[in-house]
PDB file of N, CA and C in Angstrom:
ATOM      1  N   GLY A   1       0.789  -1.207  -0.014  1.00 56.00           N
ATOM      2  CA  GLY A   1      -0.013  -0.034   0.005  1.00 56.00           C
ATOM      3  C   GLY A   1       0.881   1.241  -0.007  1.00 56.00           C
ATOM      4  N   VAL A   2       0.135   2.316  -0.055  1.00 52.00           N
ATOM      5  CA  VAL A   2       0.805   3.675  -0.118  1.00 52.00           C
ATOM      6  C   VAL A   2       0.872   4.234   1.275  1.00 52.00           C
ATOM      7  N   PRO A   3       2.047   4.535   1.844  1.00 55.00           N
ATOM      8  CA  PRO A   3       2.006   5.140   3.182  1.00 55.00           C
ATOM      9  C   PRO A   3       1.355   6.590   3.067  1.00 55.00           C
ATOM     10  N   LEU A   4       0.314   6.697   3.872  1.00 52.00           N
ATOM     11  CA  LEU A   4      -0.440   8.060   3.754  1.00 52.00           C
ATOM     12  C   LEU A   4      -0.397   8.605   5.236  1.00 52.00           C
ATOM     13  N   GLU A   5      -0.092   9.980   5.266  1.00 50.00           N
ATOM     14  CA  GLU A   5      -0.268  10.678   6.517  1.00 50.00           C
ATOM     15  C   GLU A   5      -1.067  11.872   6.276  1.00 50.00           C
ATOM     16  N   LEU A   6      -1.981  12.098   7.110  1.00 48.00           N
ATOM     17  CA  LEU A   6      -2.913  13.312   7.017  1.00 48.00           C
ATOM     18  C   LEU A   6      -2.332  14.266   7.976  1.00 48.00           C
ATOM     19  N   THR A   7      -1.972  15.471   7.629  1.00 49.00           N
ATOM     20  CA  THR A   7      -1.554  16.516   8.523  1.00 49.00           C
ATOM     21  C   THR A   7      -2.444  17.716   8.289  1.00 49.00           C
ATOM     22  N   GLY A   8      -2.698  18.488   9.340  1.00 47.00           N
ATOM     23  CA  GLY A   8      -3.518  19.565   9.185  1.00 47.00           C
ATOM     24  C   GLY A   8      -2.705  20.758   8.930  1.00 47.00           C
ATOM     25  N   ASP A   9      -3.302  21.780   8.357  1.00 47.00           N
ATOM     26  CA  ASP A   9      -2.669  23.004   8.069  1.00 47.00           C
ATOM     27  C   ASP A   9      -2.631  23.880   9.411  1.00 47.00           C
ATOM     28  N   PRO A  10      -1.504  24.130   9.984  1.00 45.00           N
ATOM     29  CA  PRO A  10      -1.388  24.858  11.175  1.00 45.00           C
ATOM     30  C   PRO A  10      -1.971  26.222  11.182  1.00 45.00           C
ATOM     31  N   GLU A  11      -2.063  26.923  10.017  1.00 49.00           N
ATOM     32  CA  GLU A  11      -2.664  28.227   9.887  1.00 49.00           C
ATOM     33  C   GLU A  11      -4.141  28.137   9.739  1.00 49.00           C
ATOM     34  N   ASP A  12      -4.894  26.979   9.554  1.00 49.00           N
ATOM     35  CA  ASP A  12      -6.254  26.825   9.315  1.00 49.00           C
ATOM     36  C   ASP A  12      -6.926  26.490  10.538  1.00 49.00           C
ATOM     37  N   ASP A  13      -7.488  27.481  11.156  1.00 51.00           N
ATOM     38  CA  ASP A  13      -8.232  27.349  12.512  1.00 51.00           C
ATOM     39  C   ASP A  13      -9.597  26.767  12.175  1.00 51.00           C
ATOM     40  N   ALA A  14     -10.065  26.680  10.899  1.00 63.00           N
ATOM     41  CA  ALA A  14     -11.440  26.254  10.701  1.00 63.00           C
ATOM     42  C   ALA A  14     -11.504  24.721  10.628  1.00 63.00           C
ATOM     43  N   CYS A  15     -10.251  24.004  10.704  1.00 69.00           N
ATOM     44  CA  CYS A  15     -10.221  22.541  10.625  1.00 69.00           C
ATOM     45  C   CYS A  15     -10.771  21.976  11.933  1.00 69.00           C
ATOM     46  N   THR A  16     -11.886  21.318  11.939  1.00 81.00           N
ATOM     47  CA  THR A  16     -12.519  20.761  13.120  1.00 81.00           C
ATOM     48  C   THR A  16     -12.186  19.237  13.109  1.00 81.00           C
ATOM     49  N   PRO A  17     -12.411  18.653  14.350  1.00 80.00           N
ATOM     50  CA  PRO A  17     -12.153  17.215  14.417  1.00 80.00           C
ATOM     51  C   PRO A  17     -12.897  16.398  13.411  1.00 80.00           C
ATOM     52  N   GLU A  18     -14.180  16.881  13.090  1.00 77.00           N
ATOM     53  CA  GLU A  18     -15.021  16.289  12.120  1.00 77.00           C
ATOM     54  C   GLU A  18     -14.346  16.282  10.786  1.00 77.00           C
ATOM     55  N   ASP A  19     -13.791  17.489  10.443  1.00 75.00           N
ATOM     56  CA  ASP A  19     -13.079  17.558   9.115  1.00 75.00           C
ATOM     57  C   ASP A  19     -11.871  16.450   9.130  1.00 75.00           C
ATOM     58  N   GLU A  20     -11.156  16.420  10.164  1.00 77.00           N
ATOM     59  CA  GLU A  20     -10.067  15.515  10.180  1.00 77.00           C
ATOM     60  C   GLU A  20     -10.534  14.023   9.987  1.00 77.00           C
ATOM     61  N   VAL A  21     -11.653  13.688  10.667  1.00 75.00           N
ATOM     62  CA  VAL A  21     -12.185  12.312  10.567  1.00 75.00           C
ATOM     63  C   VAL A  21     -12.695  12.097   9.165  1.00 75.00           C
ATOM     64  N   LEU A  22     -13.362  13.041   8.597  1.00 73.00           N
ATOM     65  CA  LEU A  22     -13.889  12.839   7.188  1.00 73.00           C
ATOM     66  C   LEU A  22     -12.673  12.715   6.198  1.00 73.00           C
ATOM     67  N   GLY A  23     -11.663  13.456   6.444  1.00 77.00           N
ATOM     68  CA  GLY A  23     -10.433  13.371   5.616  1.00 77.00           C
ATOM     69  C   GLY A  23      -9.724  12.004   5.722  1.00 77.00           C
ATOM     70  N   ARG A  24      -9.611  11.584   6.970  1.00 80.00           N
ATOM     71  CA  ARG A  24      -9.042  10.239   7.102  1.00 80.00           C
ATOM     72  C   ARG A  24      -9.959   9.118   6.451  1.00 80.00           C
ATOM     73  N   LEU A  25     -11.236   9.318   6.562  1.00 78.00           N
ATOM     74  CA  LEU A  25     -12.015   8.354   5.976  1.00 78.00           C
ATOM     75  C   LEU A  25     -11.867   8.299   4.417  1.00 78.00           C
ATOM     76  N   LEU A  26     -11.725   9.451   3.874  1.00 83.00           N
ATOM     77  CA  LEU A  26     -11.547   9.581   2.400  1.00 83.00           C
ATOM     78  C   LEU A  26     -10.164   8.914   2.029  1.00 83.00           C
ATOM     79  N   ILE A  27      -9.124   9.221   2.783  1.00 84.00           N
ATOM     80  CA  ILE A  27      -7.777   8.676   2.570  1.00 84.00           C
ATOM     81  C   ILE A  27      -7.908   6.988   2.772  1.00 84.00           C
ATOM     82  N   GLU A  28      -8.566   6.640   3.771  1.00 86.00           N
ATOM     83  CA  GLU A  28      -8.741   5.185   3.913  1.00 86.00           C
ATOM     84  C   GLU A  28      -9.300   4.575   2.742  1.00 86.00           C
ATOM     85  N   GLU A  29     -10.437   5.164   2.161  1.00 88.00           N
ATOM     86  CA  GLU A  29     -11.202   4.706   1.061  1.00 88.00           C
ATOM     87  C   GLU A  29     -10.294   4.648  -0.075  1.00 88.00           C
ATOM     88  N   LEU A  30      -9.486   5.545  -0.347  1.00 88.00           N
ATOM     89  CA  LEU A  30      -8.485   5.670  -1.474  1.00 88.00           C
ATOM     90  C   LEU A  30      -7.497   4.514  -1.339  1.00 88.00           C
ATOM     91  N   ALA A  31      -6.975   4.405  -0.147  1.00 90.00           N
ATOM     92  CA  ALA A  31      -5.999   3.297   0.071  1.00 90.00           C
ATOM     93  C   ALA A  31      -6.708   1.953  -0.123  1.00 90.00           C
ATOM     94  N   ALA A  32      -7.923   1.758   0.188  1.00 91.00           N
ATOM     95  CA  ALA A  32      -8.589   0.557  -0.046  1.00 91.00           C
ATOM     96  C   ALA A  32      -8.777   0.286  -1.480  1.00 91.00           C
ATOM     97  N   ALA A  33      -9.031   1.352  -2.253  1.00 92.00           N
ATOM     98  CA  ALA A  33      -9.166   1.229  -3.767  1.00 92.00           C
ATOM     99  C   ALA A  33      -7.955   0.852  -4.328  1.00 92.00           C
ATOM    100  N   GLU A  34      -6.792   1.273  -3.840  1.00 94.00           N
ATOM    101  CA  GLU A  34      -5.449   0.789  -4.325  1.00 94.00           C
ATOM    102  C   GLU A  34      -5.250  -0.667  -4.014  1.00 94.00           C
ATOM    103  N   ARG A  35      -5.584  -1.016  -2.845  1.00 94.00           N
ATOM    104  CA  ARG A  35      -5.408  -2.516  -2.420  1.00 94.00           C
ATOM    105  C   ARG A  35      -6.328  -3.411  -3.230  1.00 94.00           C
ATOM    106  N   GLU A  36      -7.498  -2.877  -3.647  1.00 93.00           N
ATOM    107  CA  GLU A  36      -8.477  -3.808  -4.382  1.00 93.00           C
ATOM    108  C   GLU A  36      -8.171  -3.669  -5.880  1.00 93.00           C
ATOM    109  N   GLY A  37      -7.198  -2.922  -6.316  1.00 94.00           N
ATOM    110  CA  GLY A  37      -6.843  -2.760  -7.716  1.00 94.00           C
ATOM    111  C   GLY A  37      -7.752  -1.876  -8.528  1.00 94.00           C
ATOM    112  N   VAL A  38      -8.480  -1.005  -7.864  1.00 93.00           N
ATOM    113  CA  VAL A  38      -9.207   0.090  -8.702  1.00 93.00           C
ATOM    114  C   VAL A  38      -8.316   1.017  -9.206  1.00 93.00           C
ATOM    115  N   VAL A  39      -7.234   1.328  -8.549  1.00 94.00           N
ATOM    116  CA  VAL A  39      -6.182   2.269  -8.970  1.00 94.00           C
ATOM    117  C   VAL A  39      -4.795   1.650  -8.589  1.00 94.00           C
ATOM    118  N   THR A  40      -3.823   2.003  -9.333  1.00 96.00           N
ATOM    119  CA  THR A  40      -2.465   1.555  -8.954  1.00 96.00           C
ATOM    120  C   THR A  40      -1.807   2.412  -8.039  1.00 96.00           C
ATOM    121  N   ALA A  41      -0.801   1.963  -7.250  1.00 95.00           N
ATOM    122  CA  ALA A  41      -0.077   2.756  -6.302  1.00 95.00           C
ATOM    123  C   ALA A  41       0.479   4.041  -6.918  1.00 95.00           C
ATOM    124  N   PRO A  42       1.099   3.881  -8.050  1.00 96.00           N
ATOM    125  CA  PRO A  42       1.699   5.111  -8.727  1.00 96.00           C
ATOM    126  C   PRO A  42       0.718   6.189  -8.992  1.00 96.00           C
ATOM    127  N   VAL A  43      -0.484   5.780  -9.485  1.00 95.00           N
ATOM    128  CA  VAL A  43      -1.507   6.729  -9.864  1.00 95.00           C
ATOM    129  C   VAL A  43      -2.198   7.392  -8.542  1.00 95.00           C
ATOM    130  N   LEU A  44      -2.387   6.518  -7.569  1.00 93.00           N
ATOM    131  CA  LEU A  44      -2.902   7.030  -6.308  1.00 93.00           C
ATOM    132  C   LEU A  44      -1.943   8.146  -5.775  1.00 93.00           C
ATOM    133  N   ARG A  45      -0.619   7.846  -5.774  1.00 93.00           N
ATOM    134  CA  ARG A  45       0.290   8.807  -5.395  1.00 93.00           C
ATOM    135  C   ARG A  45       0.222  10.103  -6.282  1.00 93.00           C
ATOM    136  N   LEU A  46       0.052   9.909  -7.474  1.00 94.00           N
ATOM    137  CA  LEU A  46      -0.203  11.080  -8.364  1.00 94.00           C
ATOM    138  C   LEU A  46      -1.320  11.944  -7.950  1.00 94.00           C
ATOM    139  N   ILE A  47      -2.486  11.241  -7.743  1.00 91.00           N
ATOM    140  CA  ILE A  47      -3.635  11.914  -7.291  1.00 91.00           C
ATOM    141  C   ILE A  47      -3.529  12.700  -6.068  1.00 91.00           C
ATOM    142  N   LEU A  48      -2.914  12.055  -5.008  1.00 89.00           N
ATOM    143  CA  LEU A  48      -2.687  12.617  -3.720  1.00 89.00           C
ATOM    144  C   LEU A  48      -1.678  13.871  -3.804  1.00 89.00           C
ATOM    145  N   ARG A  49      -0.642  13.646  -4.610  1.00 92.00           N
ATOM    146  CA  ARG A  49       0.348  14.748  -4.732  1.00 92.00           C
ATOM    147  C   ARG A  49      -0.211  15.952  -5.443  1.00 92.00           C
ATOM    148  N   THR A  50      -0.984  15.742  -6.532  1.00 91.00           N
ATOM    149  CA  THR A  50      -1.546  16.803  -7.360  1.00 91.00           C
ATOM    150  C   THR A  50      -2.882  17.308  -6.849  1.00 91.00           C
ATOM    151  N   ARG A  51      -3.683  16.573  -6.220  1.00 88.00           N
ATOM    152  CA  ARG A  51      -4.955  17.083  -5.778  1.00 88.00           C
ATOM    153  C   ARG A  51      -4.945  17.564  -4.287  1.00 88.00           C
ATOM    154  N   LEU A  52      -4.163  16.737  -3.459  1.00 84.00           N
ATOM    155  CA  LEU A  52      -4.148  17.139  -2.028  1.00 84.00           C
ATOM    156  C   LEU A  52      -2.885  17.794  -1.661  1.00 84.00           C
ATOM    157  N   GLY A  53      -1.749  17.449  -2.272  1.00 87.00           N
ATOM    158  CA  GLY A  53      -0.510  17.991  -1.996  1.00 87.00           C
ATOM    159  C   GLY A  53      -0.091  19.260  -2.561  1.00 87.00           C
ATOM    160  N   GLY A  54      -0.868  19.748  -3.572  1.00 89.00           N
ATOM    161  CA  GLY A  54      -0.624  21.002  -4.231  1.00 89.00           C
ATOM    162  C   GLY A  54       0.495  21.037  -5.171  1.00 89.00           C
ATOM    163  N   GLU A  55       1.110  19.897  -5.661  1.00 94.00           N
ATOM    164  CA  GLU A  55       2.164  19.888  -6.638  1.00 94.00           C
ATOM    165  C   GLU A  55       1.429  19.977  -8.034  1.00 94.00           C
ATOM    166  N   SER A  56       2.049  20.452  -8.974  1.00 95.00           N
ATOM    167  CA  SER A  56       1.410  20.664 -10.279  1.00 95.00           C
ATOM    168  C   SER A  56       1.768  19.308 -11.135  1.00 95.00           C
ATOM    169  N   LEU A  57       0.940  19.088 -12.025  1.00 95.00           N
ATOM    170  CA  LEU A  57       1.212  17.942 -13.014  1.00 95.00           C
ATOM    171  C   LEU A  57       2.563  18.150 -13.698  1.00 95.00           C
ATOM    172  N   GLY A  58       3.027  19.397 -14.043  1.00 96.00           N
ATOM    173  CA  GLY A  58       4.138  19.540 -14.641  1.00 96.00           C
ATOM    174  C   GLY A  58       5.309  19.217 -13.794  1.00 96.00           C
ATOM    175  N   GLU A  59       5.329  19.457 -12.528  1.00 96.00           N
ATOM    176  CA  GLU A  59       6.358  19.160 -11.595  1.00 96.00           C
ATOM    177  C   GLU A  59       6.516  17.656 -11.547  1.00 96.00           C
ATOM    178  N   VAL A  60       5.415  16.915 -11.328  1.00 97.00           N
ATOM    179  CA  VAL A  60       5.461  15.555 -11.181  1.00 97.00           C
ATOM    180  C   VAL A  60       5.928  14.855 -12.462  1.00 97.00           C
ATOM    181  N   ALA A  61       5.444  15.387 -13.709  1.00 97.00           N
ATOM    182  CA  ALA A  61       5.772  14.902 -14.958  1.00 97.00           C
ATOM    183  C   ALA A  61       7.367  14.988 -15.247  1.00 97.00           C
ATOM    184  N   SER A  62       7.843  16.175 -14.848  1.00 97.00           N
ATOM    185  CA  SER A  62       9.266  16.481 -14.999  1.00 97.00           C
ATOM    186  C   SER A  62      10.094  15.456 -14.180  1.00 97.00           C
ATOM    187  N   GLU A  63       9.599  15.144 -12.968  1.00 97.00           N
ATOM    188  CA  GLU A  63      10.389  14.261 -12.070  1.00 97.00           C
ATOM    189  C   GLU A  63      10.382  12.820 -12.708  1.00 97.00           C
ATOM    190  N   GLN A  64       9.206  12.449 -13.293  1.00 96.00           N
ATOM    191  CA  GLN A  64       9.079  11.109 -13.904  1.00 96.00           C
ATOM    192  C   GLN A  64       9.435  11.100 -15.294  1.00 96.00           C
ATOM    193  N   HIS A  65       9.897  12.165 -15.878  1.00 97.00           N
ATOM    194  CA  HIS A  65      10.436  12.099 -17.306  1.00 97.00           C
ATOM    195  C   HIS A  65       9.358  11.763 -18.305  1.00 97.00           C
ATOM    196  N   VAL A  66       8.194  12.295 -18.060  1.00 97.00           N
ATOM    197  CA  VAL A  66       7.019  12.198 -19.051  1.00 97.00           C
ATOM    198  C   VAL A  66       6.435  13.520 -19.236  1.00 97.00           C
ATOM    199  N   GLU A  67       5.533  13.507 -20.297  1.00 97.00           N
ATOM    200  CA  GLU A  67       4.862  14.766 -20.586  1.00 97.00           C
ATOM    201  C   GLU A  67       3.639  14.886 -19.542  1.00 97.00           C
ATOM    202  N   PRO A  68       3.434  16.208 -19.111  1.00 96.00           N
ATOM    203  CA  PRO A  68       2.204  16.415 -18.183  1.00 96.00           C
ATOM    204  C   PRO A  68       0.905  15.772 -18.819  1.00 96.00           C
ATOM    205  N   GLN A  69       0.748  15.758 -20.031  1.00 97.00           N
ATOM    206  CA  GLN A  69      -0.463  15.323 -20.644  1.00 97.00           C
ATOM    207  C   GLN A  69      -0.680  13.805 -20.361  1.00 97.00           C
ATOM    208  N   VAL A  70       0.379  13.051 -20.361  1.00 97.00           N
ATOM    209  CA  VAL A  70       0.378  11.693 -20.011  1.00 97.00           C
ATOM    210  C   VAL A  70      -0.198  11.430 -18.603  1.00 97.00           C
ATOM    211  N   LEU A  71       0.394  12.225 -17.683  1.00 97.00           N
ATOM    212  CA  LEU A  71      -0.061  11.984 -16.306  1.00 97.00           C
ATOM    213  C   LEU A  71      -1.480  12.560 -16.088  1.00 97.00           C
ATOM    214  N   CYS A  72      -1.880  13.601 -16.856  1.00 95.00           N
ATOM    215  CA  CYS A  72      -3.201  14.112 -16.811  1.00 95.00           C
ATOM    216  C   CYS A  72      -4.199  13.020 -17.227  1.00 95.00           C
ATOM    217  N   GLN A  73      -3.884  12.212 -18.347  1.00 97.00           N
ATOM    218  CA  GLN A  73      -4.716  11.236 -18.751  1.00 97.00           C
ATOM    219  C   GLN A  73      -4.816  10.065 -17.766  1.00 97.00           C
ATOM    220  N   ARG A  74      -3.670   9.671 -17.225  1.00 96.00           N
ATOM    221  CA  ARG A  74      -3.722   8.607 -16.207  1.00 96.00           C
ATOM    222  C   ARG A  74      -4.477   8.958 -15.024  1.00 96.00           C
ATOM    223  N   ARG A  75      -4.327  10.238 -14.638  1.00 94.00           N
ATOM    224  CA  ARG A  75      -5.102  10.699 -13.389  1.00 94.00           C
ATOM    225  C   ARG A  75      -6.562  10.719 -13.646  1.00 94.00           C
ATOM    226  N   TRP A  76      -6.936  11.220 -14.927  1.00 94.00           N
ATOM    227  CA  TRP A  76      -8.384  11.334 -15.215  1.00 94.00           C
ATOM    228  C   TRP A  76      -8.981   9.951 -15.250  1.00 94.00           C
ATOM    229  N   ARG A  77      -8.309   8.975 -15.828  1.00 95.00           N
ATOM    230  CA  ARG A  77      -8.941   7.593 -15.968  1.00 95.00           C
ATOM    231  C   ARG A  77      -8.994   7.058 -14.532  1.00 95.00           C
ATOM    232  N   ALA A  78      -8.039   7.169 -13.709  1.00 94.00           N
ATOM    233  CA  ALA A  78      -8.239   6.709 -12.351  1.00 94.00           C
ATOM    234  C   ALA A  78      -9.264   7.397 -11.563  1.00 94.00           C
ATOM    235  N   GLU A  79      -9.432   8.681 -11.760  1.00 92.00           N
ATOM    236  CA  GLU A  79     -10.461   9.470 -11.023  1.00 92.00           C
ATOM    237  C   GLU A  79     -11.844   8.949 -11.575  1.00 92.00           C
ATOM    238  N   GLN A  80     -11.992   8.634 -12.750  1.00 92.00           N
ATOM    239  CA  GLN A  80     -13.247   8.076 -13.342  1.00 92.00           C
ATOM    240  C   GLN A  80     -13.567   6.705 -12.503  1.00 92.00           C
ATOM    241  N   ARG A  81     -12.619   5.922 -12.477  1.00 92.00           N
ATOM    242  CA  ARG A  81     -12.943   4.683 -11.707  1.00 92.00           C
ATOM    243  C   ARG A  81     -13.262   5.012 -10.234  1.00 92.00           C
ATOM    244  N   LEU A  82     -12.494   5.908  -9.558  1.00 89.00           N
ATOM    245  CA  LEU A  82     -12.888   6.231  -8.166  1.00 89.00           C
ATOM    246  C   LEU A  82     -14.339   6.795  -8.071  1.00 89.00           C
ATOM    247  N   ARG A  83     -14.773   7.537  -9.015  1.00 88.00           N
ATOM    248  CA  ARG A  83     -16.014   8.206  -8.874  1.00 88.00           C
ATOM    249  C   ARG A  83     -17.118   7.144  -8.849  1.00 88.00           C
ATOM    250  N   LYS A  84     -16.785   5.819  -9.208  1.00 87.00           N
ATOM    251  CA  LYS A  84     -17.872   4.811  -9.238  1.00 87.00           C
ATOM    252  C   LYS A  84     -17.923   4.147  -7.775  1.00 87.00           C
ATOM    253  N   LEU A  85     -16.876   4.499  -6.934  1.00 82.00           N
ATOM    254  CA  LEU A  85     -16.976   3.923  -5.628  1.00 82.00           C
ATOM    255  C   LEU A  85     -18.155   4.616  -4.887  1.00 82.00           C
ATOM    256  N   PRO A  86     -18.679   3.759  -3.888  1.00 78.00           N
ATOM    257  CA  PRO A  86     -19.821   4.387  -3.105  1.00 78.00           C
ATOM    258  C   PRO A  86     -19.557   5.747  -2.348  1.00 78.00           C
ATOM    259  N   LEU A  87     -18.378   5.862  -1.771  1.00 61.00           N
ATOM    260  CA  LEU A  87     -18.088   7.073  -1.049  1.00 61.00           C
ATOM    261  C   LEU A  87     -17.831   8.211  -1.992  1.00 61.00           C
ATOM    262  N   ALA A  88     -17.214   7.927  -3.127  1.00 49.00           N
ATOM    263  CA  ALA A  88     -16.941   9.039  -4.106  1.00 49.00           C
ATOM    264  C   ALA A  88     -18.150   9.497  -4.792  1.00 49.00           C
ATOM    265  N   GLY A  89     -19.303   8.700  -4.774  1.00 45.00           N
ATOM    266  CA  GLY A  89     -20.490   9.093  -5.560  1.00 45.00           C
ATOM    267  C   GLY A  89     -21.249  10.078  -4.783  1.00 45.00           C
TER     268      GLY A  89
END
């Protein structure tokens, strides 16, 4: 599996315990989707880095020596599969 750690933004006073619980549930659902083969570990990392971590597709693509459009397509396909999960719907 993908090691995941949820950390709060120290400057965000609006983050409640409920927000943290919901965030953890979402992360757990994503990790379960990877374990069940809905998405691969590399694509899950891509989604987490670019959707939650704030990295750009260009940054990750440069690191992986591929065109940003390639990663965009991989992420889009994986997100389409994730949308079919009960929590994501």
